Coordinates of C-alpha atoms and ligand atoms in Angstrom, one line a residue:
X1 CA 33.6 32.3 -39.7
X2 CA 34.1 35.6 -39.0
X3 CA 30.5 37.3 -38.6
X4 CA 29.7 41.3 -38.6
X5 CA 26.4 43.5 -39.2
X6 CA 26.6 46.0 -40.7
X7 CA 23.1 45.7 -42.9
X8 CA 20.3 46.5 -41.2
X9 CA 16.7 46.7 -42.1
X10 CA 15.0 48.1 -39.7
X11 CA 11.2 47.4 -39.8
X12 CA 8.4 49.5 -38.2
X13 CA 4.8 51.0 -38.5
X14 CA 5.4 54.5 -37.2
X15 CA 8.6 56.6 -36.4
X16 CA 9.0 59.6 -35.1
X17 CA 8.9 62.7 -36.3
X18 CA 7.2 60.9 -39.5
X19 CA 4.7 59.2 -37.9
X20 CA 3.9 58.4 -34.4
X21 CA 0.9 57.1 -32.2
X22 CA 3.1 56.6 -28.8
X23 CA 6.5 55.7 -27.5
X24 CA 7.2 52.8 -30.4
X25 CA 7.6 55.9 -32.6
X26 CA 9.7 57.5 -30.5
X27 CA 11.9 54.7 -30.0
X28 CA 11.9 53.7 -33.9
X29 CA 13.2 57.2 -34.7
X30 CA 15.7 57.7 -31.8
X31 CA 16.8 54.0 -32.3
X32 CA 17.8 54.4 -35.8
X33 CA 19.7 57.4 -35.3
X34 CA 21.9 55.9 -32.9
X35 CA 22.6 52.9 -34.7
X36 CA 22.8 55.0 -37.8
X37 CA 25.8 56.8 -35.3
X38 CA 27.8 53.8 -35.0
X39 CA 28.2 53.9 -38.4
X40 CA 26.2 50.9 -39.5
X41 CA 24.1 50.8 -42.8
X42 CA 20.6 50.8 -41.7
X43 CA 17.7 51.4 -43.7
X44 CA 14.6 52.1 -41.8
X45 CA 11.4 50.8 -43.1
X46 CA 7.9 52.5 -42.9
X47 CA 4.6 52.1 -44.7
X48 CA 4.0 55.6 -46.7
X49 CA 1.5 57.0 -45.0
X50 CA 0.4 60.7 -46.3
X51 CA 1.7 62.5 -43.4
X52 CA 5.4 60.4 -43.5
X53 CA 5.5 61.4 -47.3
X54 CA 4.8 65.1 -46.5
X55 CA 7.4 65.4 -43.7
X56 CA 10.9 63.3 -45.4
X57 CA 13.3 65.2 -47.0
X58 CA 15.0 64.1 -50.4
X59 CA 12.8 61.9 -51.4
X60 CA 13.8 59.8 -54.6
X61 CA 11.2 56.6 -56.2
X62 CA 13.7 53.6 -56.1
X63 CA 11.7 50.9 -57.8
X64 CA 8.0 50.0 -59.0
X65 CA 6.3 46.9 -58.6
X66 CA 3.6 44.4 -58.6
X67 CA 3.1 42.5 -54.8
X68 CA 0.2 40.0 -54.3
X69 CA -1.8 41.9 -57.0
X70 CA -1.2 45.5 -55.5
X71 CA 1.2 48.1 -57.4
X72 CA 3.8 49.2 -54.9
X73 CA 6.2 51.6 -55.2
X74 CA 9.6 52.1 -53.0
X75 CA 10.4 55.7 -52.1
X76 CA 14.2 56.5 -50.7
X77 CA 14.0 59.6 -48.6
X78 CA 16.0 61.3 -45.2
X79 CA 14.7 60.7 -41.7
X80 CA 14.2 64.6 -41.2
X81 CA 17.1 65.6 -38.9
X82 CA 19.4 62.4 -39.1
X83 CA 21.4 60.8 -41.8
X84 CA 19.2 57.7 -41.4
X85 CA 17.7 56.4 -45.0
X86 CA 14.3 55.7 -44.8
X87 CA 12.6 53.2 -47.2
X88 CA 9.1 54.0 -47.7
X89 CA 6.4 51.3 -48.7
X90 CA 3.8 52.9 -51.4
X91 CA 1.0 51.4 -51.9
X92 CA -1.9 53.5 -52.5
X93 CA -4.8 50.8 -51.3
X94 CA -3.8 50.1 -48.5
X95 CA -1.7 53.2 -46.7
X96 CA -2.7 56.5 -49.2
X97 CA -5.1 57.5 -46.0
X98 CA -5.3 60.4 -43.3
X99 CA -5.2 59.8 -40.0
X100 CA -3.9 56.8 -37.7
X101 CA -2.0 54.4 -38.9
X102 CA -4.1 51.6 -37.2
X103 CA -7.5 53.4 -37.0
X104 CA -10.3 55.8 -38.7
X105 CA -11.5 58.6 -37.3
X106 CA -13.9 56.9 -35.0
X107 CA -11.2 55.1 -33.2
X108 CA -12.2 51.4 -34.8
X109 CA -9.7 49.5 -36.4
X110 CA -9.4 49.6 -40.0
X111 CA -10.9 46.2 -41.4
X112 CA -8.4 45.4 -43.8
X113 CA -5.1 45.6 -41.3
X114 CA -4.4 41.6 -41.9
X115 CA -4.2 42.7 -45.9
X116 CA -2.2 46.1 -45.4
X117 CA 0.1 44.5 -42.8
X118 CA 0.5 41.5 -44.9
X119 CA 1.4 43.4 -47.9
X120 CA 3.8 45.5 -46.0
X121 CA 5.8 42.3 -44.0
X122 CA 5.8 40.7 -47.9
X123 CA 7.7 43.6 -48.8
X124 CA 10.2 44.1 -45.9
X125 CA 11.1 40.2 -46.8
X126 CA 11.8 41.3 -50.4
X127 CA 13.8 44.2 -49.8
X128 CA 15.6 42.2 -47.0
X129 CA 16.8 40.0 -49.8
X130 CA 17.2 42.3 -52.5
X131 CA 14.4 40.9 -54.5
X132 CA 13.6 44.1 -55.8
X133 CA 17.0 44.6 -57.1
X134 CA 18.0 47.4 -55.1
X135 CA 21.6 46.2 -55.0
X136 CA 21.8 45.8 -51.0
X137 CA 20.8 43.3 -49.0
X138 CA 20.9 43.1 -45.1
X139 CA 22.5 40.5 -42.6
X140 CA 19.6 41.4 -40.0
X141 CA 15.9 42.4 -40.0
X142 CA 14.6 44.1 -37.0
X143 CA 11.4 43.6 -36.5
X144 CA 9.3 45.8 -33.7
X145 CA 5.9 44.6 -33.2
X146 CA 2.2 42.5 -34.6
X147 CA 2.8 44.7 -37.7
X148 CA 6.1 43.2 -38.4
X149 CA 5.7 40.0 -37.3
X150 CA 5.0 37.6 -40.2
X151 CA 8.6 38.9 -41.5
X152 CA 10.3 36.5 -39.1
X153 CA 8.5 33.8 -40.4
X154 CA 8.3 33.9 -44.1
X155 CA 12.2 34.7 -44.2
X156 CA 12.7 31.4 -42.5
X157 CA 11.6 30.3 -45.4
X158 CA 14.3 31.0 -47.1
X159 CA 17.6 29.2 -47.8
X160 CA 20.6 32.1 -48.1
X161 CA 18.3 34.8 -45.2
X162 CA 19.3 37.5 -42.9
X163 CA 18.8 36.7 -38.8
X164 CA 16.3 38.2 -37.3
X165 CA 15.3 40.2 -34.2
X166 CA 12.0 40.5 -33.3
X167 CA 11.1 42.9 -30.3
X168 CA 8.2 43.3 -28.5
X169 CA 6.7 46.7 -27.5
X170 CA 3.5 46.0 -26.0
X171 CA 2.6 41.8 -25.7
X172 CA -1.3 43.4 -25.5
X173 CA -1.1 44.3 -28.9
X174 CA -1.2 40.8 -30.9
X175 CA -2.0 41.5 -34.4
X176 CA -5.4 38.5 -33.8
X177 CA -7.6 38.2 -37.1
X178 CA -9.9 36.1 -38.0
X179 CA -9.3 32.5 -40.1
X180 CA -10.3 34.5 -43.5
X181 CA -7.4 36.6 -43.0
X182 CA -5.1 34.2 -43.7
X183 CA -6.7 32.6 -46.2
X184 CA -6.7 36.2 -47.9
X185 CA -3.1 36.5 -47.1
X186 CA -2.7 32.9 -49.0
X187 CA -0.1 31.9 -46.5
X188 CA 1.0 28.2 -47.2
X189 CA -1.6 25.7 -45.0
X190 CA 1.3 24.4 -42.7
X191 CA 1.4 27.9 -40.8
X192 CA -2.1 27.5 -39.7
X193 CA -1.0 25.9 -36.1
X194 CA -0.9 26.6 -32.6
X195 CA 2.9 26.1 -32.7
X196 CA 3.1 28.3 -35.9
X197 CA 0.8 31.3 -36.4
X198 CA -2.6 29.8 -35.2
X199 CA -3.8 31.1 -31.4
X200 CA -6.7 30.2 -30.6
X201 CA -8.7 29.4 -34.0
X202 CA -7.2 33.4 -35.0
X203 CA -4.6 34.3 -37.1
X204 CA -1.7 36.0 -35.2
X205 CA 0.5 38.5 -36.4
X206 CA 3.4 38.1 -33.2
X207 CA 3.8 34.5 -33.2
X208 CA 5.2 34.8 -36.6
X209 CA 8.0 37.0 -34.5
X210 CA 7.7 34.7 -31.4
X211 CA 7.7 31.5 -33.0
X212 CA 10.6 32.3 -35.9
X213 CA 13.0 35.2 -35.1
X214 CA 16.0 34.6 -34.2
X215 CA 16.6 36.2 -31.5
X216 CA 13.5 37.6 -29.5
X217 CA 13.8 40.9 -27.2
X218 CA 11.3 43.6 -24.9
X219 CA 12.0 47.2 -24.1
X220 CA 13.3 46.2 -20.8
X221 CA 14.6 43.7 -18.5
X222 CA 11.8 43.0 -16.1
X223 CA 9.2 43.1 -18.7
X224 CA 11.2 40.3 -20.5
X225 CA 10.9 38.6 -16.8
X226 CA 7.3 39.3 -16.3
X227 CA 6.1 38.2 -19.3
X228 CA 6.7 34.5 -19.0
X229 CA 4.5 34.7 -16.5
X230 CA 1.0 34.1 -16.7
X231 CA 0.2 37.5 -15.1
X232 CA 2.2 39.1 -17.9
X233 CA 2.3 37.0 -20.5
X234 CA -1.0 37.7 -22.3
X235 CA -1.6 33.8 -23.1
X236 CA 1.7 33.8 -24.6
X237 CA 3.6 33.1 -22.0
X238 CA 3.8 29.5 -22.6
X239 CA 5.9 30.3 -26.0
X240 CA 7.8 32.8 -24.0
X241 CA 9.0 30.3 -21.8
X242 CA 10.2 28.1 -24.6
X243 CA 12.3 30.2 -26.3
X244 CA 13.6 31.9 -23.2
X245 CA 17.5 31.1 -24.2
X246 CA 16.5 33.2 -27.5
X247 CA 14.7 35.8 -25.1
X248 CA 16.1 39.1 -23.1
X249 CA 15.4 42.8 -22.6
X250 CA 17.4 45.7 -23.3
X251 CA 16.2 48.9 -21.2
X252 CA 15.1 52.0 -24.0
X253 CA 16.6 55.4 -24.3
X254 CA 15.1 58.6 -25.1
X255 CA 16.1 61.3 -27.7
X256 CA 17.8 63.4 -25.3
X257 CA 17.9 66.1 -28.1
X258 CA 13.8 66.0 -28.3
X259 CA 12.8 66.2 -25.1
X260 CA 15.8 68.6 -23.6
X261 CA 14.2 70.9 -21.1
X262 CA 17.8 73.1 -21.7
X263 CA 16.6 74.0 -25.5
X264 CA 13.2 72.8 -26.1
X265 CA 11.4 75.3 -28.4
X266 CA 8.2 74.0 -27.6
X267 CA 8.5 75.4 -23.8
X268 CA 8.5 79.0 -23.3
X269 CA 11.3 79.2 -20.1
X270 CA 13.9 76.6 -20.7
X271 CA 16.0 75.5 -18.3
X272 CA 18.6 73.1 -16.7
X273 CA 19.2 71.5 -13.8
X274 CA 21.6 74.7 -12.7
X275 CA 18.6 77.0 -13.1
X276 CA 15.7 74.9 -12.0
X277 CA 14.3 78.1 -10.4
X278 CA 13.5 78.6 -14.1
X279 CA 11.2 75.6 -14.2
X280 CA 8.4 77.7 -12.3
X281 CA 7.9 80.0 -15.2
X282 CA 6.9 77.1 -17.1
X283 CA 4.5 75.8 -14.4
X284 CA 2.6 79.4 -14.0
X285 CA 2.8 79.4 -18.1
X286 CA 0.8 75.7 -18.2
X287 CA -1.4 76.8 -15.1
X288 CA -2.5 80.4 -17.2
X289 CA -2.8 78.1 -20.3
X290 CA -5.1 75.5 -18.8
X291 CA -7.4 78.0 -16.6
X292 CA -6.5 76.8 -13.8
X293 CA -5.2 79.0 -10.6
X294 CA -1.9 80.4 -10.9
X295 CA -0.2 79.2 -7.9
X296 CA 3.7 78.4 -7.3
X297 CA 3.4 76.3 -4.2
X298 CA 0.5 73.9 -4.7
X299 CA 1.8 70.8 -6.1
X300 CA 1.0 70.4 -10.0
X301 CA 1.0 66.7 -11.0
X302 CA 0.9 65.8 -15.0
X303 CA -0.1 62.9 -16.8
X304 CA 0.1 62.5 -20.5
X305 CA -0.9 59.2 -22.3
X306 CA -3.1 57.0 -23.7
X307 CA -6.1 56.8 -21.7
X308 CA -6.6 53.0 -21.4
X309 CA -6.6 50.5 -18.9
X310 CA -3.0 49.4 -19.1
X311 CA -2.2 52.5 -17.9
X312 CA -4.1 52.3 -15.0
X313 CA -6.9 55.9 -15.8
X314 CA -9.7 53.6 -14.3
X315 CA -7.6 53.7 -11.0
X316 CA -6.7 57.5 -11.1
X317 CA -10.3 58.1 -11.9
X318 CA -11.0 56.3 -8.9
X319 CA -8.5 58.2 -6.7
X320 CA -9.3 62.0 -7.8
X321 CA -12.7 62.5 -5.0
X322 CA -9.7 61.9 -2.6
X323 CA -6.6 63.4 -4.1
X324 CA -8.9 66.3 -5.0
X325 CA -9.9 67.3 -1.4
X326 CA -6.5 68.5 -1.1
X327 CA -4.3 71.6 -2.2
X328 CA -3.2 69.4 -5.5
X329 CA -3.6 70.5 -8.9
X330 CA -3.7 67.6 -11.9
X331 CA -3.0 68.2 -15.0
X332 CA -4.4 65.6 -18.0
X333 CA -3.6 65.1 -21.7
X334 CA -4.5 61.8 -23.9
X335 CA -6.7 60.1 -26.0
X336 CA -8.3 57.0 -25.6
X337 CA -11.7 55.1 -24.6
X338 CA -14.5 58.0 -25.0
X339 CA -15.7 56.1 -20.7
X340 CA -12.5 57.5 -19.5
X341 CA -12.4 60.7 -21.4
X342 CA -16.3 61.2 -20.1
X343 CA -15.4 60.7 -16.2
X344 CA -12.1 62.4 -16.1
X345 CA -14.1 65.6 -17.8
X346 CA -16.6 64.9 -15.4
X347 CA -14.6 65.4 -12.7
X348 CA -12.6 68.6 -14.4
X349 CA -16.2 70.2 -14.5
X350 CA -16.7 69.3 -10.6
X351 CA -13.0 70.7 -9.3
X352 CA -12.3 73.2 -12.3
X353 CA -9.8 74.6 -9.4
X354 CA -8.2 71.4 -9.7
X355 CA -8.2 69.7 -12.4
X356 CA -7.2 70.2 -15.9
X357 CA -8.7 68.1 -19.0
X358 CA -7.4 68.3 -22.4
X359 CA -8.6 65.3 -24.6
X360 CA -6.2 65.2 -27.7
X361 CA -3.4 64.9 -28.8
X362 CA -0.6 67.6 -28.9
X363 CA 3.0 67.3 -28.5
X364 CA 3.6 70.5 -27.8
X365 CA 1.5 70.2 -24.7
X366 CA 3.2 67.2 -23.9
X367 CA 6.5 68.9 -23.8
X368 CA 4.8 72.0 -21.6
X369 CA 3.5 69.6 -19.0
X370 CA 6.7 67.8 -18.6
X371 CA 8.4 71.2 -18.4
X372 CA 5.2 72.8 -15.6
X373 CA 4.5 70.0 -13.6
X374 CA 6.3 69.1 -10.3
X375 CA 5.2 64.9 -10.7
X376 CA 3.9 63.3 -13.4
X377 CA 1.4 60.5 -12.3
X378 CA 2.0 57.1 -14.4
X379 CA 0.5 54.2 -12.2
X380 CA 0.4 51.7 -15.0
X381 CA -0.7 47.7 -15.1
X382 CA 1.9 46.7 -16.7
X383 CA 4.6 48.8 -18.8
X384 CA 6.9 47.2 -21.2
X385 CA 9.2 50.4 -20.9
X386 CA 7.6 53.5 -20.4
X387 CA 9.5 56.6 -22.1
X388 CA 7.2 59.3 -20.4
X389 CA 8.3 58.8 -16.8
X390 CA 12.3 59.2 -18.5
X391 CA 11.1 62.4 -19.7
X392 CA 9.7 63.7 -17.2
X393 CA 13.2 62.9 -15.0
X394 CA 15.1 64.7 -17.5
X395 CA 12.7 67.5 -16.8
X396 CA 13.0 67.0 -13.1
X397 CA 9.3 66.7 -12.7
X398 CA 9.2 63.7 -10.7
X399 CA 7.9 60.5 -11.5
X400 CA 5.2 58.5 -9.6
X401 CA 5.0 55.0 -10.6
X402 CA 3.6 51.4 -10.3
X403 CA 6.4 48.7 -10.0
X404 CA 6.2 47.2 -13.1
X405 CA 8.3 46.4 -16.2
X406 CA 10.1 49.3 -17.7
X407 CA 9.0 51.7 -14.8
X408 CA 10.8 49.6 -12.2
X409 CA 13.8 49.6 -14.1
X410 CA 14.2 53.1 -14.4
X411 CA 12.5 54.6 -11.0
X412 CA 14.2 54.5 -7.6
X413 CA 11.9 55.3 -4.1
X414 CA 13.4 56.9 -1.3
X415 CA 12.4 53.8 0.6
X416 CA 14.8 52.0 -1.6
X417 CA 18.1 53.8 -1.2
X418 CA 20.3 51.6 0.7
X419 CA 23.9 53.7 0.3
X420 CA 24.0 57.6 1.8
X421 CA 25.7 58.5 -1.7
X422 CA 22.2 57.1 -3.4
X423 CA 19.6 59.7 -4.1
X424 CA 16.2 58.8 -5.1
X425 CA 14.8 60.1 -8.3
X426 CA 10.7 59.2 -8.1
X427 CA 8.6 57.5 -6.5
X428 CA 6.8 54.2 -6.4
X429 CA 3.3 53.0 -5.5
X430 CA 4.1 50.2 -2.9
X431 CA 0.2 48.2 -3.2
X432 CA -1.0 48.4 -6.3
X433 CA -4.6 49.8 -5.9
X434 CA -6.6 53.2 -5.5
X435 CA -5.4 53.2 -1.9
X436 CA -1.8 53.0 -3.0
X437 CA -1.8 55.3 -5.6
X438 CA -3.3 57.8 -3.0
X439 CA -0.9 56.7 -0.6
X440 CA 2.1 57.1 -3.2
X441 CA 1.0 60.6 -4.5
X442 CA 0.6 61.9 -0.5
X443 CA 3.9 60.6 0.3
X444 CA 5.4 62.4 -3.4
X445 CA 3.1 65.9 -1.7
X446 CA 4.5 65.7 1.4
X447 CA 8.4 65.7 0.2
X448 CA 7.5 68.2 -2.3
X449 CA 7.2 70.8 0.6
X450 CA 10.9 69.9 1.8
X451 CA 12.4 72.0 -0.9
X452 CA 16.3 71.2 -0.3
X453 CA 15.2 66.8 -0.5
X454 CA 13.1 67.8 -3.3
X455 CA 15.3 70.0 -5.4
X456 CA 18.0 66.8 -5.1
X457 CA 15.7 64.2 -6.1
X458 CA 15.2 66.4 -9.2
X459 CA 18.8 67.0 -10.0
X460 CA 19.6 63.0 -9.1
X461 CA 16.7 62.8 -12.1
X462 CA 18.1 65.0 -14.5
X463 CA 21.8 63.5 -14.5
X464 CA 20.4 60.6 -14.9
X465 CA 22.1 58.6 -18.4
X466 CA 19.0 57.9 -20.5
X467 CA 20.6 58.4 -24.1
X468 CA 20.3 55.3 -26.2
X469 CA 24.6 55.5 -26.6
X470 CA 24.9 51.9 -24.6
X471 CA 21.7 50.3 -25.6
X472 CA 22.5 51.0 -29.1
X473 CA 25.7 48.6 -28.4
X474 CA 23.6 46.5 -26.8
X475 CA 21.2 46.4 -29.9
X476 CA 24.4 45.6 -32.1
X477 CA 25.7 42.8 -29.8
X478 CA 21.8 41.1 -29.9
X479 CA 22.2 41.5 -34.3
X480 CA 25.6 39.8 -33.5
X481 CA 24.4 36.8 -31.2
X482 CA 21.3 37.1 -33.9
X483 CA 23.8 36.2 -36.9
X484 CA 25.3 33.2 -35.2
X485 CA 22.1 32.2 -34.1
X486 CA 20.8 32.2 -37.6
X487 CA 24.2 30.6 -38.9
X488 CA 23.9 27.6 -36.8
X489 CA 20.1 26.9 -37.3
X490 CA 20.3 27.4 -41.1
X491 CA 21.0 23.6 -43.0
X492 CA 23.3 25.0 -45.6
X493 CA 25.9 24.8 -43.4
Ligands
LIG1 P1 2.9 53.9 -24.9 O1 3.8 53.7 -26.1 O2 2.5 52.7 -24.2 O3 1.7 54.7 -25.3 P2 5.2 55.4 -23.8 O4 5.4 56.1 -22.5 O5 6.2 54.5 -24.2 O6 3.7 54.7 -23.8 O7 5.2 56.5 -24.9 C1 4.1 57.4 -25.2 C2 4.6 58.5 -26.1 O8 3.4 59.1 -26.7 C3 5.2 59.6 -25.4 O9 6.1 60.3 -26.2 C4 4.1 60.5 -25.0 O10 4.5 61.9 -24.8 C5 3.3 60.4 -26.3 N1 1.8 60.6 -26.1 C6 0.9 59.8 -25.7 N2 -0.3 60.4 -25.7 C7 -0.1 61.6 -26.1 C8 -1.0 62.7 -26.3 N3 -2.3 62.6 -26.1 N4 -0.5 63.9 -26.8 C9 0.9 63.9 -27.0 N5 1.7 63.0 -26.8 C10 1.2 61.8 -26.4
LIG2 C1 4.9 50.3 -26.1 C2 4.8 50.2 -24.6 C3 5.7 51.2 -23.8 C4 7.1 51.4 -24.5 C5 6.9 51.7 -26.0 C6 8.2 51.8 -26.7 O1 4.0 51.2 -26.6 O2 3.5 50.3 -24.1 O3 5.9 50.8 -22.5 O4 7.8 52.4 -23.9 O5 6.2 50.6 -26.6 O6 9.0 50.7 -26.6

């Protein structure tokens, strides 16, 4: 039979520039418009959070309805800036509220996330199969994520489905609730299994990806490795391992439009890799902005991101006493665990000279510290992909990373380069540890004063192809292999 996609539902809980909390929105958003590109139908779906309904354009209601005892109400809108549809989720219990999408405003998980996420994976499944009436139905779900996950799983349910894809982001993040939850969510008694949704006497969200989709996938192809693994795998590894012929990775891209150092209005000197004399301006500019010492020549390091463990703060927090003793400036943006944001203003009120502290979160800061720094620090524990240290490459602020995931695949030492027409474009942290990340950023400082190496590591950076053009191929081929996957497990054939 002869099989094409050309339907697709794409599922997620944030998107960028609607709503985002880190790189999954960016990649929802830049995804879709590439896919979108190569002419395929895809409908993106999102819950309709305040902020999402204030920023889409042309928004029509499609359809009313009653789910699980909640009205809900389908809005049609335009991804701002894109012809991609977006299909937002109404439902005025469980997503008419400010703020995060996952959180309150002290950072604790709302309580009902099991019942909001529920709801919302209820109603991907129906408009997956046109149960609303909508008049389109779609040969493949993509799911990214816990918030999706039970999608997978209650379209295998069905006889005449779409394949799914289910892709992983961040294995840490496993949608876990507790036994009530799923008796709220009235999901049939069967599920409630460790080779089904049960993990460890909890309820989990991303086995009902794991365990059902059709075809499984990660943000890159060493995290796909690593986490089979039990170093990786976050207790899941196990499952990993067993569906490894349904398992691979495919490397993101970034929105080379968004983060463009060559016409981003959110930088005051732009530049390109012809004129990186320009990118000073932009360092002085975040040096004047932050307080701290104008100063062209000392090295200026950046780091923007969530201040948690994975990303390894507790180590850089460590490191700074060290760094610090030397001419080095570090620049910090995030938000995150109030311990880290205590020490690392700690330290910013100990070496004001030095060290910069903005807790927060701005984009346009983002963009000006990619755009003023010389490095951008990002020794995480693990990284499923990693989009800041691709920014920051196509800003020619070079990266320093650990050699995991996402961040080996995209980050090349000058210790690695085997072939004279090879030019490094970062570097990496050979031991993973305090001492390592010290030894890494020292080796980063001391090629930073050989300006004709350093100026070609940045321009090996910036050429670098980081636009989602081929991945969004590779995406279509995985719908493809999806489709025939789902074909030859479904018994109606
Ligand atoms: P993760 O998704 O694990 O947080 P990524 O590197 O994939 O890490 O993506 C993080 C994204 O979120 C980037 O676009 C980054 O610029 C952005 N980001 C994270 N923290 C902040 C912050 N405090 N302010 C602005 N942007 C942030
Ligand atoms: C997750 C990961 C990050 C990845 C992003 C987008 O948040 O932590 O590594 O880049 O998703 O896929």
């Amino acid at each position: 039979m002869q099989m094409a996609v050309t339907n697709i539902l794409f599922a997620a809980s944030e998107a960028y520039p609607l709503v985002k909390t880190g790189g999954l929105g960016d990649v929802a958003g830049s995804l879709c418009r590439a896919l979108r590109n190569l002419n395929k139908d895809l409908r993106l779906v999102l819950p309709a959070y305040p902020m999402a309904m204030e920023v889409v354009r042309h928004k029509k209601r499609l359809v009313s309805f009653v789910q699980d005892e909640e009205s809900v109400t389908i809005w049609q809108a335009l991804l701002p800036g894109t012809r991609v549809t977006v299909l937002l989720v109404a439902c005025d219990k469980y997503f008419d509220r400010e703020g995060n999408p996952y959180q309150d405003d002290q950072g604790e998980d709302w309580p009902d996330n099991a019942e909001r996420f529920g709801l919302f994976c209820r109603v991907i499944e129906g408009i997956a199969i046109d149960h609303y009436g909508l008049g389109w139905r779609a040969d493949v779900v993509h799911c990214n994520d816990w918030q999706t996950g039970l999608v997978p799983m209650l379209l295998a349910e069905q006889r005449q489905r779409p394949a799914t894809v289910f892709t992983i982001h961040n294995l840490g993040y496993q949608g876990l609730f507790p036994f009530t939850a799923f008796q709220n969510l009235k999901l049939p008694a069967i599920y409630w299994h460790h080779e089904r949704l049960e993990y460890h006497k909890q309820l989990s969200f991303i086995k009902g990806g794991l365990v059902y989709a059709d075809r499984i996938n990660t943000v890159s192809p060493t995290y796909a490795q690593e986490i089979q693994t039990p170093k990786f795998g976050c207790g899941l590894e196990g499952l990993l391992m067993h569906r490894q012929s349904r398992l691979s990775g495919i490397l993101n891209g970034i929105d080379t439009d968004v983060w463009n150092p060559g016409t981003d209005k959110l930088i005051s000197h732009r530049y390109n890799s012809k004129t990186l004399n320009r990118k000073l301006n932009n360092k002085l500019d975040l040096q004047r902005q932050l307080r701290l010492p104008e100063d062209p020549e000392i090295p200026l390091l950046g780091k923007v991101g969530r201040l948690v463990k994975q990303k390894g703060v507790d180590l850089v927090i460590k490191a700074l006493p060290e760094l610090l003793k030397q001419p080095m400036q570090l620049v910090v943006l995030g938000t995150g665990d109030t311990r880290f944001a205590d020490s690392l203003r700690k330290l910013a009120k100990q070496w004001p000279e030095k060290l910069a502290v903005y807790i927060g979160y701005s984009e346009a800061l983002a963009h000006r510290i990619e755009a003023g720094a010389d490095m951008f620090l990002m020794p995480s524990r693990y990284e499923p992909c990693g989009l800041n240290q691709m920014y920051s490459q196509r800003y020619g602020t070079l990266p320093i990373v650990s050699a995991v995931g996402g961040l080996a695949d995209t980050v090349t030492d000058p210790s690695m380069i085997k072939d004279k027409n090879e030019i490094a474009d970062g570097f990496v942290i050979a031991n993973y540890s305090v001492k390592g990340i010290i030894e890494a950023v020292n080796r980063a400082i001391e090629r930073y004063h050989d300006k004709p190496s350093w100026r070609q590591m940045q321009r090996a950076a910036m050429h670098k192809d980081m636009t989602w053009k081929d991945r969004a191929h590779e995406y279509l081929a995985l719908y493809e292999q999806a489709l025939k996957d789902s074909r030859s497990s479904a018994d109606y054939e």
